[in-house]
Each structure stands twice: as structure tokens, then as C-alpha cells.
Short mmCIF file of C-alpha atoms in Angstrom, two decimals:
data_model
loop_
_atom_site.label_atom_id
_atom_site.label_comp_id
_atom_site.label_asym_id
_atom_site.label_seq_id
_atom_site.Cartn_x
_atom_site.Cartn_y
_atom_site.Cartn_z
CA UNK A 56 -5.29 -55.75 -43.18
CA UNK A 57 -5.23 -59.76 -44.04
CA UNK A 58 -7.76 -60.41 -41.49
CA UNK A 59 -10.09 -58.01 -42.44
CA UNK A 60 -10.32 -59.22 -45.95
CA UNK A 61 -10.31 -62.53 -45.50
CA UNK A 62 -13.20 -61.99 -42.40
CA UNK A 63 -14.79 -60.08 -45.47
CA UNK A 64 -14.56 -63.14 -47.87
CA UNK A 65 -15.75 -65.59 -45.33
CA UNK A 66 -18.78 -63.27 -44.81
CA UNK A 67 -20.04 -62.96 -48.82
CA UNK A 68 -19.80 -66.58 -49.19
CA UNK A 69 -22.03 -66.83 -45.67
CA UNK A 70 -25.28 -67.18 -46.60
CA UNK A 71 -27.15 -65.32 -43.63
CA UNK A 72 -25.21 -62.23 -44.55
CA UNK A 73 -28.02 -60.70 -46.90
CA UNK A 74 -26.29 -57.48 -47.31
CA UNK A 75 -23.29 -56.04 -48.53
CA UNK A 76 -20.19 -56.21 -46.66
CA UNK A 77 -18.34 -52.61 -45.71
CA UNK A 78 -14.79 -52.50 -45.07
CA UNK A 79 -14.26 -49.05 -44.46
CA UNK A 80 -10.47 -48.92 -45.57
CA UNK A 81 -11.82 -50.77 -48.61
CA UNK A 82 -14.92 -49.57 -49.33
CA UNK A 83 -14.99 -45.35 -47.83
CA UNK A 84 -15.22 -42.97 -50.36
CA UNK A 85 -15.77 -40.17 -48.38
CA UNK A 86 -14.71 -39.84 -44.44
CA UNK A 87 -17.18 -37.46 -44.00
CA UNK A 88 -20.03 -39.52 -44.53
CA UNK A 89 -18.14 -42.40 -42.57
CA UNK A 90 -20.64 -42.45 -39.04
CA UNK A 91 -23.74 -41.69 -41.06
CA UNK A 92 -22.84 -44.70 -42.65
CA UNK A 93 -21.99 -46.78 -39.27
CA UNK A 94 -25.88 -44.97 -38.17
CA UNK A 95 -27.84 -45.76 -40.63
CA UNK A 96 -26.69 -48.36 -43.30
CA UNK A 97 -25.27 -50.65 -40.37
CA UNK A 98 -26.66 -53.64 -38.92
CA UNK A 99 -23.90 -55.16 -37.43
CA UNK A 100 -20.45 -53.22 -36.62
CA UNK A 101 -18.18 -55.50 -36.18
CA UNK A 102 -15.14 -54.70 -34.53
CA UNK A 103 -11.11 -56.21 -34.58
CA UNK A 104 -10.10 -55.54 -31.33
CA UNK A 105 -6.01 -54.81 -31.73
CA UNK A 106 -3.38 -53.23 -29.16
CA UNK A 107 -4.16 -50.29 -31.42
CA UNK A 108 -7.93 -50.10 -31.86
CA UNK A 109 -8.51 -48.17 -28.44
CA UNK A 110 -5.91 -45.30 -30.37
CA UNK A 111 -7.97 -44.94 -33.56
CA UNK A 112 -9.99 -41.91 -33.15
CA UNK A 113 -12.21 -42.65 -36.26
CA UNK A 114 -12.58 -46.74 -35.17
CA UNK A 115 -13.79 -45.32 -31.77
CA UNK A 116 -16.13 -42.80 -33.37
CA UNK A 117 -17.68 -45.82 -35.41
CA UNK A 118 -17.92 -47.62 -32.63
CA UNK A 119 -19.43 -44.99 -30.57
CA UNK A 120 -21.59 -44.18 -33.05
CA UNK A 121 -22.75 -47.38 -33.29
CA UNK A 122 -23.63 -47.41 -29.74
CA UNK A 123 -25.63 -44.28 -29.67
CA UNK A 124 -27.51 -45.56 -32.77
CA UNK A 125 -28.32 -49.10 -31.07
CA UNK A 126 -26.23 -50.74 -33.63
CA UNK A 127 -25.93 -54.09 -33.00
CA UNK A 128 -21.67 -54.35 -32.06
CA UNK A 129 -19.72 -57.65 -32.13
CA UNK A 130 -15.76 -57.83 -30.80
CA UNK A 131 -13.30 -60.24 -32.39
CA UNK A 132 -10.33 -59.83 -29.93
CA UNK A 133 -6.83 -60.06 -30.97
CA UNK A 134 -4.17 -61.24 -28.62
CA UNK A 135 -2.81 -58.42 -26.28
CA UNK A 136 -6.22 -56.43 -26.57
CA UNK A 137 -7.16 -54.95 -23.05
CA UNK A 138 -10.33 -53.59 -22.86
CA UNK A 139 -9.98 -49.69 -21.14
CA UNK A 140 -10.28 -48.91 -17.68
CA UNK A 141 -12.49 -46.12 -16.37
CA UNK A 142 -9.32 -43.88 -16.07
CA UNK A 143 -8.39 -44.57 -19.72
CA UNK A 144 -11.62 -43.14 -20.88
CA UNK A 145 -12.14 -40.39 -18.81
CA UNK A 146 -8.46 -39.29 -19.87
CA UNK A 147 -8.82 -40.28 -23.31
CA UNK A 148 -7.76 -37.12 -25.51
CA UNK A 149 -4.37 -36.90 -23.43
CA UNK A 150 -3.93 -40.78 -24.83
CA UNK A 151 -5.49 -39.68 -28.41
CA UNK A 152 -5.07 -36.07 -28.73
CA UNK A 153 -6.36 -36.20 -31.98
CA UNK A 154 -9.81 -37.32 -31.14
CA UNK A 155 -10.56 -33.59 -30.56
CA UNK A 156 -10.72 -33.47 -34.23
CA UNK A 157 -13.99 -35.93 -34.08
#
């Protein structure tokens, strides 16, 4: 919420950011087109590593999108972050059940 806008105000006034800056809670008018946008109008994902990201089943898409598209991915971690053991991902719908849905 806060951080993400005022990450986003730091970054317009930055002036090696030459393109626009997408929050997608902000800026995502349709969730459909949400990875197509991480794939191909991306440079730079960056992403705010909470307690909660790693249960976000559209956040992990982007970010696995991202991946698979050789988008260039930068972590800002918050406190209490963890990044997940092998175990955690192999059993990761019985954590997120609704990442089926992706």
C-alpha cells in the first residue's frame, strides 16, 4: 500500500527510469492481460517481498512470469520475509489452493 506508492513516486522523479511506472493495484485495468503485461511491457519487475507475498497467487504468477520471460527481477525484502524452501514449493497449492486457478 504506502510503500508501493511512495517506491512509485521516488521512481518518476528518478531520472534513469525512462518509462512509465506500473503499479498493478493502481494501474490494472484488466487481470487478464496482467502477465502479458509482466512479459512483454516489463523491464524490471520489481518485487516487495512481505510475510504474504509467497501466498499471492497472481504476485507469484508475475513473478514467474517474469522469470520465464527473462525479465530482469529485483527483491526489496520486508522484515519477517523468508524466502521458500524446496518443500514449500513443491507443496505449494496445498499452501495456496487457489493458485490452481492460474
Amino acid at each position: 500500500g504506502n510503500f508501493t506508492r511512495l517506491l512509485k513516486m521516488v521512481l518518476l522523479k528518478t531520472p534513469k527510469v525512462a518509462r512509465r511506472v506500473f503499479v498493478d493495484s493502481d494501474d490494472l485495468r484488466d487481470l487478464g492481460a496482467l502477465f502479458g503485461t509482466v512479459s512483454t511491457d516489463t523491464d524490471t519487475l520489481v518485487v516487495l517481498c512481505s510475510q504474504e507475498i509467497l501466498l499471492r497467487p497472481w504476485c507469484m504468477g508475475e513473478v514467474s512470469v517474469a522469470y520465464s520471460n527473462e525479465v530482469d527481477v529485483q527483491c526489496i525484502l520486508f522484515p519477517g520475509f523468508e524466502f521458500p524452501d524446496d518443500l514449500f514449493i513443491e507443496k505449494y497449492e496445498r499452501h495456496v489452493p487457489d493458485a490452481t486457478m492460474l
